[in-house]
Coordinates of N, CA and C in Angstrom, one line a residue:
X1 N 0.9 -1.2 0.0 CA 0.1 -0.1 0.0 C 1.0 1.4 -0.1
X2 N 0.5 2.1 -1.1 CA 1.5 3.4 -1.1 C 0.4 4.7 -1.2
X3 N 1.1 5.9 -0.8 CA 0.5 6.9 -0.6 C 0.9 7.9 -1.8
X4 N 0.5 8.4 -2.9 CA 0.8 9.1 -3.8 C 0.0 10.5 -3.8
X5 N 0.7 11.5 -3.4 CA 0.2 12.9 -3.3 C 0.0 13.5 -4.8
X6 N -1.0 14.0 -5.1 CA -1.4 14.5 -6.5 C -1.6 16.0 -6.1
X7 N -1.0 16.7 -6.9 CA -1.1 18.1 -7.1 C -1.9 18.5 -8.5
X8 N -3.2 18.9 -8.5 CA -4.0 18.9 -9.6 C -4.6 20.5 -9.8
X9 N -4.2 21.0 -11.1 CA -4.5 22.8 -11.1 C -6.1 22.8 -11.3
X10 N -6.6 23.5 -10.7 CA -8.1 23.9 -10.6 C -9.0 22.5 -11.1
X11 N -10.2 22.8 -11.5 CA -11.2 21.7 -11.6 C -11.6 21.1 -12.7
X12 N -11.4 20.2 -13.3 CA -11.9 19.7 -14.5 C -12.1 18.1 -14.4
X13 N -11.2 17.4 -14.3 CA -11.1 15.7 -14.5 C -10.7 15.1 -13.0
X14 N -10.6 16.1 -12.0 CA -9.8 15.3 -10.5 C -10.7 14.2 -10.6
X15 N -11.9 14.0 -10.7 CA -12.6 12.8 -10.2 C -12.2 11.5 -10.8
X16 N -11.0 11.6 -11.9 CA -10.4 10.5 -12.5 C -9.8 9.8 -11.3
X17 N -8.9 10.7 -10.3 CA -8.1 9.8 -9.5 C -8.9 9.1 -8.2
X18 N -10.1 9.3 -7.8 CA -10.7 8.6 -6.9 C -11.4 7.4 -7.6
X19 N -11.6 7.5 -8.7 CA -12.0 6.3 -9.7 C -10.7 5.3 -9.9
X20 N -9.8 6.1 -10.3 CA -8.5 5.1 -10.4 C -8.3 4.3 -9.1
X21 N -8.3 5.1 -7.8 CA -7.9 4.6 -6.7 C -8.7 3.3 -6.4
X22 N -10.1 3.3 -6.6 CA -10.9 2.3 -6.5 C -10.5 0.8 -7.2
X23 N -9.7 1.3 -8.4 CA -9.0 0.0 -9.3 C -7.7 -0.6 -9.0
X24 N -7.2 0.0 -7.8 CA -6.0 -0.3 -7.6 C -5.8 -1.5 -6.8
X25 N -6.9 -1.8 -6.0 CA -7.1 -3.0 -5.5 C -6.0 -3.5 -4.3
X26 N -5.4 -2.6 -3.8 CA -4.2 -3.0 -2.9 C -4.3 -1.8 -1.5
X27 N -4.9 -1.0 -1.6 CA -5.3 0.0 -0.5 C -4.5 1.0 -0.8
X28 N -3.7 1.4 -1.9 CA -2.8 2.3 -2.3 C -4.0 3.7 -2.3
X29 N -3.4 4.8 -2.0 CA -4.0 5.9 -2.0 C -3.5 7.1 -2.8
X30 N -4.6 7.8 -3.4 CA -4.1 8.8 -4.3 C -4.7 10.7 -3.9
X31 N -4.3 10.9 -2.7 CA -4.9 12.1 -2.3 C -4.6 13.2 -3.0
X32 N -5.5 14.3 -3.5 CA -5.3 15.3 -4.4 C -5.8 16.4 -3.5
X33 N -4.9 17.5 -3.8 CA -5.1 19.0 -3.7 C -5.4 19.9 -4.9
X34 N -6.3 20.6 -5.1 CA -6.1 21.4 -6.1 C -5.5 22.7 -5.8
X35 N -4.3 23.0 -6.7 CA -3.2 24.1 -6.8 C -4.0 25.4 -7.4
X36 N -3.7 26.2 -7.0 CA -4.0 27.7 -7.6 C -3.8 27.7 -9.0
X37 N -5.1 28.1 -9.5 CA -5.1 28.4 -10.7 C -5.7 29.9 -10.9
X38 N -4.9 31.0 -11.1 CA -5.4 32.0 -11.2 C -6.2 32.5 -12.8
X39 N -5.7 31.8 -13.8 CA -6.2 31.9 -14.9 C -6.4 30.3 -15.6
X40 N -7.7 30.0 -15.9 CA -8.0 28.8 -16.7 C -7.6 28.9 -18.3
X41 N -6.3 28.8 -18.5 CA -6.2 29.0 -20.1 C -5.0 28.4 -20.3
X42 N -5.1 27.6 -21.7 CA -4.1 26.9 -22.3 C -3.2 27.9 -23.3
X43 N -2.6 28.8 -22.5 CA -1.7 29.9 -23.0 C -0.4 30.0 -22.2
X44 N 0.7 30.3 -22.7 CA 2.0 30.1 -22.3 C 2.4 30.8 -20.9
X45 N 1.8 31.9 -20.8 CA 1.9 32.5 -19.5 C 1.0 32.3 -18.5
X46 N -0.1 31.9 -18.6 CA -1.1 31.2 -17.9 C -0.6 29.9 -17.1
X47 N 0.0 29.0 -17.9 CA 0.6 27.8 -17.7 C 2.1 28.0 -16.9
X48 N 2.7 29.1 -17.3 CA 3.8 29.3 -16.3 C 3.5 29.6 -15.0
X49 N 2.2 30.1 -14.8 CA 1.9 30.8 -13.8 C 1.4 29.8 -12.6
X50 N 0.7 28.9 -13.3 CA 0.2 27.5 -12.4 C 1.2 26.7 -12.0
X51 N 2.5 26.6 -12.9 CA 3.2 25.5 -12.5 C 4.5 26.1 -11.9
X52 N 4.3 27.4 -11.3 CA 5.3 28.2 -10.5 C 5.8 27.3 -9.0
X53 N 7.3 27.5 -8.9 CA 7.6 26.6 -7.5 C 6.8 26.9 -6.4
X54 N 6.3 28.2 -6.1 CA 5.7 28.7 -5.0 C 4.2 28.2 -4.9
X55 N 3.6 27.8 -6.1 CA 2.4 27.2 -6.2 C 2.4 25.8 -5.9
X56 N 3.3 25.1 -6.3 CA 3.8 23.6 -6.0 C 3.9 23.4 -4.9
X57 N 4.8 24.3 -4.1 CA 5.3 23.9 -2.9 C 4.0 23.9 -1.9
X58 N 3.3 25.0 -2.2 CA 2.2 25.2 -1.3 C 1.1 23.8 -1.4
X59 N 1.2 23.6 -2.6 CA 0.3 22.3 -2.8 C 1.1 20.8 -2.1
X60 N 2.2 20.9 -2.1 CA 3.0 19.9 -1.4 C 2.6 20.1 -0.1
X61 N 2.7 21.0 0.4 CA 2.6 21.1 2.1 C 1.0 20.7 2.4
X62 N 0.3 21.3 1.5 CA -1.3 21.0 2.0 C -1.5 19.5 2.0
X63 N -1.4 18.9 0.8 CA -1.4 17.4 0.5 C -0.7 16.4 1.7
X64 N 0.4 16.7 2.0 CA 1.1 16.2 3.3 C 0.2 16.4 4.4
X65 N -0.4 17.7 4.9 CA -0.8 18.0 5.9 C -2.4 17.3 6.3
X66 N -3.1 16.8 5.0 CA -4.2 16.3 4.9 C -4.1 14.9 4.8
X67 N -3.2 14.4 4.3 CA -3.2 13.0 3.9 C -2.2 12.2 4.9
X68 N -1.3 12.9 5.4 CA -0.2 12.2 6.2 C 0.9 11.9 5.3
X69 N 1.9 11.1 5.8 CA 3.2 10.8 5.0 C 3.0 10.2 3.8
X70 N 3.5 10.9 2.8 CA 3.5 10.5 1.4 C 4.6 9.7 1.2
X71 N 4.4 8.6 -0.1 CA 5.5 8.0 -0.9 C 6.2 8.5 -1.8
X72 N 5.2 9.3 -2.7 CA 5.7 10.1 -3.6 C 4.7 11.1 -4.0
X73 N 5.1 12.0 -4.9 CA 4.1 13.3 -5.2 C 4.3 13.4 -6.8
X74 N 3.1 14.0 -7.2 CA 3.1 13.9 -8.5 C 2.5 15.5 -9.0
X75 N 3.1 16.5 -9.8 CA 2.5 17.5 -10.3 C 1.6 17.0 -11.7
X76 N 0.3 16.7 -11.4 CA -0.5 16.1 -12.4 C -1.1 17.3 -13.7
X77 N 0.0 17.6 -14.1 CA -0.3 19.0 -15.4 C 0.7 19.0 -16.3
X78 N 0.1 18.4 -17.3 CA 1.5 18.0 -18.5 C 1.5 19.6 -19.1
X79 N 0.7 20.4 -19.4 CA 1.1 21.7 -20.1 C 1.7 22.6 -19.1
X80 N 1.6 22.5 -17.7 CA 2.1 23.1 -16.8 C 3.4 22.6 -16.3
X81 N 3.9 21.6 -17.0 CA 5.2 21.2 -17.0 C 6.2 21.3 -18.1
X82 N 5.6 20.9 -19.2 CA 6.5 20.9 -20.3 C 6.5 22.4 -21.0
X83 N 5.8 23.3 -20.4 CA 5.8 24.7 -21.0 C 7.0 25.3 -20.5
X84 N 7.7 24.7 -19.5 CA 9.0 25.2 -19.0 C 10.4 24.7 -19.9
X85 N 9.8 23.7 -20.6 CA 10.9 23.4 -21.4 C 11.7 22.1 -20.7
X86 N 12.6 21.2 -21.4 CA 13.0 20.1 -20.7 C 13.9 20.2 -19.5
X87 N 14.7 21.3 -19.6 CA 15.6 21.7 -18.5 C 14.6 22.4 -17.2
X88 N 13.8 23.5 -17.7 CA 13.1 23.7 -16.5 C 11.8 22.8 -16.0
X89 N 11.4 21.8 -16.7 CA 10.5 20.9 -16.1 C 11.3 20.1 -15.2
X90 N 12.7 19.8 -15.5 CA 13.3 19.0 -14.5 C 13.7 19.8 -13.2
X91 N 14.0 21.1 -13.4 CA 14.1 22.1 -12.3 C 13.0 22.1 -11.4
X92 N 11.7 22.3 -12.1 CA 10.4 22.3 -11.4 C 10.2 21.0 -10.5
X93 N 10.6 19.8 -11.1 CA 10.4 18.6 -10.5 C 11.4 18.4 -9.2
X94 N 12.5 18.9 -9.2 CA 13.6 18.9 -8.5 C 13.4 19.8 -7.1
X95 N 12.6 20.9 -7.5 CA 12.1 21.7 -6.5 C 11.1 21.3 -5.4
X96 N 10.1 20.7 -6.6 CA 9.0 19.9 -5.7 C 9.4 18.8 -4.8
X97 N 10.2 18.0 -5.3 CA 11.1 17.1 -4.5 C 11.4 17.5 -3.5
X98 N 12.4 18.4 -3.5 CA 13.0 19.1 -2.2 C 12.1 19.6 -1.3
X99 N 10.9 20.3 -1.6 CA 9.9 20.5 -0.7 C 9.4 19.4 -0.1
X100 N 8.8 18.5 -0.7 CA 8.0 17.4 -0.4 C 8.6 16.2 0.1
X101 N 10.2 16.2 0.0 CA 10.9 15.1 0.8 C 10.6 14.0 0.4
X102 N 9.9 13.8 -0.8 CA 9.7 12.2 -1.3 C 9.8 12.3 -3.0
X103 N 10.0 11.1 -3.4 CA 10.5 11.2 -5.0 C 9.2 11.9 -5.8
X104 N 9.7 12.8 -6.6 CA 8.3 13.4 -7.2 C 8.8 13.3 -8.8
X105 N 7.8 13.9 -9.6 CA 7.6 14.0 -11.0 C 6.8 14.7 -11.6
X106 N 6.6 14.9 -12.8 CA 5.3 15.5 -13.3 C 4.6 14.7 -14.6
X107 N 3.8 15.2 -15.1 CA 2.8 14.2 -16.1 C 3.5 14.3 -17.3
X108 N 4.5 15.3 -17.6 CA 5.3 15.5 -18.8 C 6.4 14.3 -18.7
X109 N 6.9 14.3 -17.8 CA 8.1 13.1 -17.3 C 7.4 12.0 -17.3
X110 N 6.0 11.6 -16.9 CA 5.6 10.4 -16.4 C 5.2 10.0 -18.1
X111 N 4.9 11.0 -19.1 CA 4.5 10.4 -20.6 C 5.9 9.8 -21.1
X112 N 7.1 10.5 -20.6 CA 8.4 9.8 -21.4 C 8.6 8.7 -20.8
X113 N 8.4 8.7 -19.5 CA 8.9 7.1 -18.8 C 8.1 6.1 -19.3
X114 N 6.8 6.2 -19.4 CA 5.8 5.3 -19.9 C 6.0 4.9 -21.2
X115 N 6.3 5.8 -22.1 CA 6.7 5.3 -23.2 C 8.1 4.6 -23.5
X116 N 9.1 4.8 -22.7 CA 10.3 3.9 -22.5 C 9.9 3.0 -22.0
X117 N 8.9 2.6 -21.1 CA 8.6 1.3 -20.3 C 8.2 0.4 -21.6
X118 N 7.3 1.2 -22.3 CA 6.6 0.1 -23.3 C 7.3 0.2 -24.5
X119 N 8.5 0.8 -24.7 CA 9.4 0.8 -25.9 C 8.7 1.6 -27.0
X120 N 8.2 2.4 -26.7 CA 7.5 3.3 -27.7 C 8.2 4.7 -28.3
X121 N 8.6 4.9 -29.6 CA 9.5 5.8 -30.0 C 8.9 6.7 -31.0
X122 N 7.7 6.3 -31.2 CA 6.9 7.1 -32.4 C 5.6 7.3 -31.8
X123 N 4.8 8.1 -31.9 CA 3.6 8.7 -31.5 C 2.8 9.6 -32.3
X124 N 1.4 9.2 -32.1 CA 0.5 10.3 -32.8 C -0.1 11.1 -31.7
X125 N -0.4 12.2 -31.7 CA -0.6 13.4 -30.7 C -2.2 13.9 -30.8
X126 N -2.8 13.6 -29.8 CA -4.1 14.1 -29.7 C -4.2 14.9 -28.5
X127 N -4.2 16.3 -29.0 CA -3.9 17.3 -28.0 C -5.3 18.2 -28.0
X128 N -5.7 18.4 -26.8 CA -6.8 19.2 -26.6 C -6.1 21.0 -26.9
X129 N -5.1 21.0 -26.5 CA -4.5 22.6 -26.7 C -4.6 23.3 -28.0
X130 N -4.4 24.5 -27.7 CA -4.2 25.2 -29.2 C -2.6 24.8 -29.8
X131 N -2.6 24.9 -31.0 CA -1.2 24.6 -31.7 C -0.1 24.8 -31.0
X132 N 0.3 26.1 -30.9 CA 1.4 26.4 -30.3 C 1.8 25.9 -28.8
X133 N 0.8 25.6 -27.9 CA 1.2 24.9 -26.7 C 1.4 23.4 -27.3
X134 N 0.6 22.7 -28.0 CA 0.9 21.3 -28.7 C 2.3 21.3 -29.1
X135 N 2.7 22.3 -29.8 CA 4.3 22.1 -30.4 C 5.4 22.1 -29.2
X136 N 5.1 22.9 -28.3 CA 6.1 22.9 -27.0 C 6.1 21.3 -26.7
X137 N 5.0 20.6 -26.3 CA 5.0 19.2 -26.0 C 5.8 18.5 -27.2
X138 N 5.6 18.7 -28.4 CA 6.4 18.0 -29.4 C 7.6 18.1 -28.9
X139 N 8.3 19.1 -28.9 CA 9.4 19.6 -28.7 C 9.9 18.7 -27.3
X140 N 9.3 18.9 -26.4 CA 9.8 18.1 -25.1 C 9.8 16.8 -25.4
X141 N 9.0 16.0 -25.8 CA 9.1 14.6 -26.1 C 10.4 14.3 -27.3
X142 N 10.6 15.2 -28.1 CA 11.8 15.2 -29.2 C 13.0 15.1 -28.2
X143 N 12.9 15.9 -27.3 CA 14.2 16.1 -26.5 C 14.3 14.6 -25.6
X144 N 13.3 13.9 -25.5 CA 13.7 12.8 -25.0 C 13.6 11.5 -25.7
X145 N 13.7 11.7 -27.1 CA 13.8 10.6 -28.0 C 12.4 10.0 -28.4
X146 N 11.5 10.7 -28.4 CA 10.1 10.4 -28.8 C 9.7 11.0 -29.8
X147 N 9.5 10.6 -30.9 CA 9.1 11.4 -32.2 C 7.4 11.3 -32.5
X148 N 6.9 12.5 -32.5 CA 5.6 12.9 -32.8 C 5.5 12.7 -34.3
X149 N 4.7 11.8 -35.0 CA 4.4 11.7 -36.3 C 3.3 12.6 -36.8
X150 N 2.5 12.8 -36.0 CA 1.2 13.6 -36.4 C 0.7 14.2 -35.2
X151 N 0.0 15.4 -35.2 CA -0.6 15.8 -34.1 C -1.9 16.6 -34.6
X152 N -3.1 16.2 -33.8 CA -4.0 16.9 -33.9 C -4.5 17.7 -32.8
X153 N -4.6 19.2 -32.9 CA -4.7 20.1 -31.9 C -6.2 20.5 -31.8
X154 N -7.2 20.3 -30.9 CA -8.4 20.7 -30.8 C -8.8 22.2 -30.5
X155 N -7.5 22.6 -30.2 CA -7.6 24.3 -29.7 C -8.6 24.8 -28.7
X156 N -8.9 24.2 -27.8 CA -9.7 24.0 -26.5 C -8.9 25.1 -25.4
X157 N -9.4 26.2 -25.2 CA -8.6 27.1 -24.3 C -8.7 26.8 -23.1
X158 N -9.9 26.2 -22.4 CA -9.7 26.0 -21.0 C -9.8 24.6 -20.5
X159 N -9.3 24.4 -19.3 CA -9.3 23.1 -19.0 C -10.7 22.8 -18.4
X160 N -11.4 23.4 -17.9 CA -13.0 23.4 -17.6 C -13.8 23.0 -18.9
X161 N -13.8 23.4 -20.0 CA -14.2 22.9 -21.2 C -13.9 21.6 -21.6
X162 N -12.4 21.4 -21.5 CA -12.2 20.0 -21.9 C -12.6 18.8 -21.1
X163 N -12.8 19.5 -19.6 CA -13.4 18.4 -18.7 C -15.0 18.0 -19.0
X164 N -15.4 18.6 -19.9 CA -16.9 18.2 -20.1 C -17.1 17.4 -21.5
X165 N -15.9 17.0 -22.0 CA -15.9 16.3 -23.2 C -16.7 14.7 -22.6
X166 N -17.4 14.2 -23.8 CA -18.0 12.8 -23.5 C -17.1 11.8 -23.6
X167 N -17.6 10.7 -23.2 CA -16.6 9.6 -23.3 C -16.5 9.3 -24.9
X168 N -17.9 9.2 -25.5 CA -17.8 8.9 -27.1 C -16.7 9.8 -27.7
X169 N -16.9 11.1 -27.2 CA -15.9 12.1 -28.1 C -14.4 11.7 -27.8
X170 N -14.0 11.4 -26.5 CA -12.8 11.0 -26.2 C -12.3 9.7 -27.1
X171 N -13.1 8.7 -27.4 CA -13.1 7.4 -28.0 C -12.8 7.9 -29.3
X172 N -13.8 8.7 -30.1 CA -13.8 9.1 -31.3 C -12.6 9.7 -31.7
X173 N -12.0 10.8 -30.6 CA -11.2 11.4 -31.1 C -9.7 10.9 -31.0
X174 N -9.5 9.7 -30.1 CA -8.3 8.8 -30.3 C -8.3 7.9 -31.5
X175 N -9.4 7.6 -32.0 CA -9.5 7.0 -33.2 C -9.0 7.6 -34.1
X176 N -9.6 9.0 -34.4 CA -9.2 9.7 -35.8 C -7.8 10.1 -35.5
X177 N -7.0 10.4 -34.3 CA -5.7 10.5 -34.2 C -5.0 9.5 -34.7
X178 N -5.3 8.5 -34.2 CA -4.5 7.1 -34.8 C -4.7 6.8 -36.2
X179 N -5.9 7.3 -36.6 CA -6.2 7.0 -38.5 C -5.0 8.0 -39.2
X180 N -4.4 9.0 -38.5 CA -3.6 10.0 -39.1 C -2.5 9.5 -39.4
X181 N -1.7 8.6 -38.3 CA -0.5 8.0 -38.2 C -0.7 6.5 -38.0
X182 N -1.2 5.8 -38.6 CA -1.4 4.2 -38.1 C 0.1 3.6 -38.0
X183 N 1.0 4.1 -38.3 CA 2.5 3.3 -38.2 C 2.9 3.9 -36.7
X184 N 2.1 4.8 -36.0 CA 2.8 5.2 -34.8 C 2.6 4.1 -33.7
X185 N 3.8 3.8 -32.9 CA 3.6 2.8 -32.0 C 2.4 3.0 -30.8
X186 N 1.9 4.5 -30.6 CA 1.0 4.7 -29.7 C 0.4 6.0 -29.9
X187 N -0.9 6.3 -29.2 CA -1.6 7.3 -29.3 C -1.2 8.0 -28.0
X188 N -1.0 9.4 -27.7 CA -0.9 10.2 -26.6 C -1.8 11.3 -26.6
X189 N -2.9 11.2 -25.3 CA -3.8 12.3 -25.1 C -3.4 13.0 -23.9
X190 N -2.6 14.0 -24.0 CA -1.8 14.5 -23.0 C -2.6 15.5 -22.1
X191 N -3.7 15.7 -21.9 CA -4.2 16.8 -20.9 C -5.0 16.1 -19.8
X192 N -4.6 16.5 -18.5 CA -5.0 15.9 -17.3 C -6.4 16.5 -16.9
X193 N -7.0 17.4 -18.0 CA -8.5 17.7 -17.8 C -9.4 16.9 -18.5
X194 N -8.8 16.0 -19.1 CA -9.6 14.9 -20.0 C -9.7 13.8 -19.2
X195 N -11.1 13.6 -19.0 CA -11.5 12.2 -18.3 C -11.4 11.0 -19.0
X196 N -10.5 10.3 -18.6 CA -10.1 8.9 -19.5 C -9.9 7.7 -18.4
X197 N -10.0 7.7 -17.1 CA -9.7 6.7 -16.2 C -10.7 5.3 -16.6
X198 N -12.0 5.9 -16.8 CA -13.1 4.9 -16.9 C -12.8 4.2 -18.3
X199 N -12.3 4.7 -19.2 CA -12.0 4.4 -20.8 C -10.7 3.8 -21.3
X200 N -9.8 3.4 -20.3 CA -8.6 3.3 -20.9 C -8.4 1.8 -21.4
X201 N -9.1 0.9 -21.0 CA -9.1 -0.4 -21.8 C -10.0 -0.3 -23.2
X202 N -10.9 0.6 -23.1 CA -11.7 0.7 -24.4 C -11.0 1.5 -25.3
X203 N -10.1 2.3 -24.7 CA -9.4 3.4 -25.8 C -8.2 2.3 -26.5
X204 N -7.6 1.6 -25.7 CA -6.7 0.7 -26.4 C -7.2 -0.4 -27.4
X205 N -8.7 -0.8 -27.2 CA -9.2 -1.7 -28.0 C -9.8 -1.0 -29.2
X206 N -10.2 0.1 -28.7 CA -10.6 1.0 -30.0 C -9.4 1.4 -31.1
X207 N -8.5 1.6 -30.4 CA -7.4 2.1 -31.4 C -6.5 0.9 -31.8
X208 N -6.4 -0.3 -31.2 CA -5.6 -1.5 -31.3 C -4.3 -1.3 -31.2
X209 N -3.8 -0.2 -30.4 CA -2.6 0.0 -29.8 C -2.5 0.7 -28.5
X210 N -1.5 0.8 -27.7 CA -1.4 1.7 -26.4 C -2.0 3.1 -26.6
X211 N -3.0 3.6 -25.6 CA -3.2 4.9 -25.8 C -2.9 5.3 -24.3
X212 N -2.0 6.2 -24.3 CA -1.5 6.8 -23.0 C -2.4 8.0 -22.6
X213 N -2.9 8.2 -21.7 CA -3.4 9.4 -21.3 C -2.8 10.0 -19.8
X214 N -3.0 11.4 -19.7 CA -2.1 12.3 -18.8 C -2.8 11.7 -17.3
X215 N -4.1 11.4 -17.0 CA -4.0 11.0 -15.6 C -3.7 9.6 -15.4
X216 N -3.6 8.9 -16.3 CA -3.2 7.3 -16.3 C -1.8 7.4 -16.1
X217 N -1.1 8.2 -16.9 CA 0.6 8.3 -16.6 C 1.0 8.8 -15.3
X218 N 0.2 9.9 -15.0 CA 0.5 10.3 -13.6 C 0.3 9.5 -12.5
X219 N -0.9 8.8 -12.4 CA -0.9 7.6 -11.6 C 0.2 6.6 -11.7
X220 N 0.4 6.0 -12.7 CA 1.6 5.2 -12.7 C 2.8 5.7 -12.3
X221 N 3.1 6.8 -13.0 CA 4.4 7.4 -12.5 C 4.3 7.6 -10.7
X222 N 3.5 8.2 -10.3 CA 3.6 8.3 -8.5 C 3.7 6.7 -8.2
X223 N 3.2 5.7 -8.4 CA 3.0 4.3 -7.8 C 4.3 3.7 -8.2
X224 N 4.9 3.9 -9.5 CA 6.4 3.6 -9.7 C 7.1 4.2 -8.7
X225 N 7.1 5.5 -8.6 CA 8.4 6.0 -8.0 C 7.9 5.8 -6.3
X226 N 6.8 5.2 -6.2 CA 6.4 4.7 -4.5 C 6.7 3.5 -4.3
X227 N 7.3 2.5 -5.1 CA 7.7 1.2 -5.2 C 6.4 0.5 -5.3
X228 N 5.3 1.0 -6.0 CA 4.4 -0.1 -6.3 C 4.0 -0.4 -7.5
X229 N 5.0 -0.6 -8.4 CA 5.0 -0.6 -9.7 C 4.7 -2.1 -10.1
X230 N 3.4 -2.5 -10.0 CA 3.0 -3.8 -10.3 C 1.7 -4.0 -11.4
X231 N 1.4 -5.0 -11.7 CA 0.3 -5.4 -12.8 C -1.0 -5.1 -12.0
X232 N -1.8 -4.2 -12.7 CA -3.2 -3.8 -12.3 C -4.1 -3.9 -13.5
X233 N -5.2 -4.6 -13.5 CA -6.2 -4.7 -14.7 C -6.9 -3.6 -14.7
X234 N -7.4 -3.5 -15.8 CA -8.6 -2.2 -16.0 C -8.0 -0.9 -16.0
X235 N -6.7 -0.7 -16.5 CA -6.2 0.8 -16.5 C -5.2 0.8 -17.6
X236 N -5.4 -0.1 -18.7 CA -4.9 -0.2 -20.1 C -3.5 -0.7 -20.0
X237 N -3.1 -0.6 -21.1 CA -1.9 -1.6 -21.6 C -0.6 -1.5 -20.4
X238 N -0.4 0.1 -20.4 CA 0.5 0.5 -19.5 C 0.6 -0.1 -17.9
X239 N -0.5 -0.2 -17.2 CA -0.7 -1.0 -16.3 C -0.5 -2.7 -16.3
X240 N -0.5 -3.1 -17.4 CA -0.7 -4.6 -17.5 C 0.8 -4.7 -17.8
X241 N 1.6 -4.0 -17.7 CA 3.1 -4.2 -18.0 C 3.7 -4.5 -16.6
X242 N 3.4 -4.3 -15.7 CA 3.7 -4.1 -14.4 C 5.0 -3.0 -14.2

C-alpha cells in the first residue's frame, strides 16, 4: 500500500483520481489537492503561472498535511510542466521533490517514462490544446527521444471545457488521431483535464495499440516512484506491464 500525493490545477477531471484509486485493489491512496489556478487558459503565460515553484510548494505542504506521510508526489499537469522546456521542467520537479521530501515527478516526465517502459518511440498526439502549446510538448518529447508523427490540436482554451468532453468524444478523438498515423507505436492524449480513467481499456481496444492518457501516466508514475509498480487490470496497457 502506497500513498501518492497528487497536485492538480483547478477543476476539470480531478474525479479521475478517486475512480482510479478504486481500481488499484491494494489499498494504495491518491490524495489530491487543487493547486492555485489564477487563469484557466492553455496559454503560455497562464501555464507558467500555475506551474510556479511557490504554487507547487504550497500544494505539497497541503497534501502532506491532509493525507499524512507520502511515498511520492506528482504534479498532475502536462502543459504546466512541459511549457518550461526540458531543463525547466526538470528543475520544477527537483524543487518539488526538495519541498516534499519524497520522490517527485510531473505528467510530462510520466509520459516519457511510460513510453520508454513500453518501448514506444513514435506517437500520434491528440492534444486538446491550441497548436502553439501542442508544439511545446512535441519539442519536449523530441528532447527525450520520442518522435511525434502527427498532431491533432483541438484548440480548446480552458481546462474546464476539456473536462466536459463525453466518453464517446474521447474515444472518437483517439481513433481519429490514430488513423492519421497508423504506423505510430501509440497514441498520446496529454491533458489531465480529460476524463479517461474509465475508458483506458476501451481506448486501447478501439485504437488497437496503447493509448497513454495524462491521468493514467500520472498515477502510474506516482506508484512507480513509490515502489508499487505492479500489474493492475482495468487501467490500460501501461498497467498490464507492471
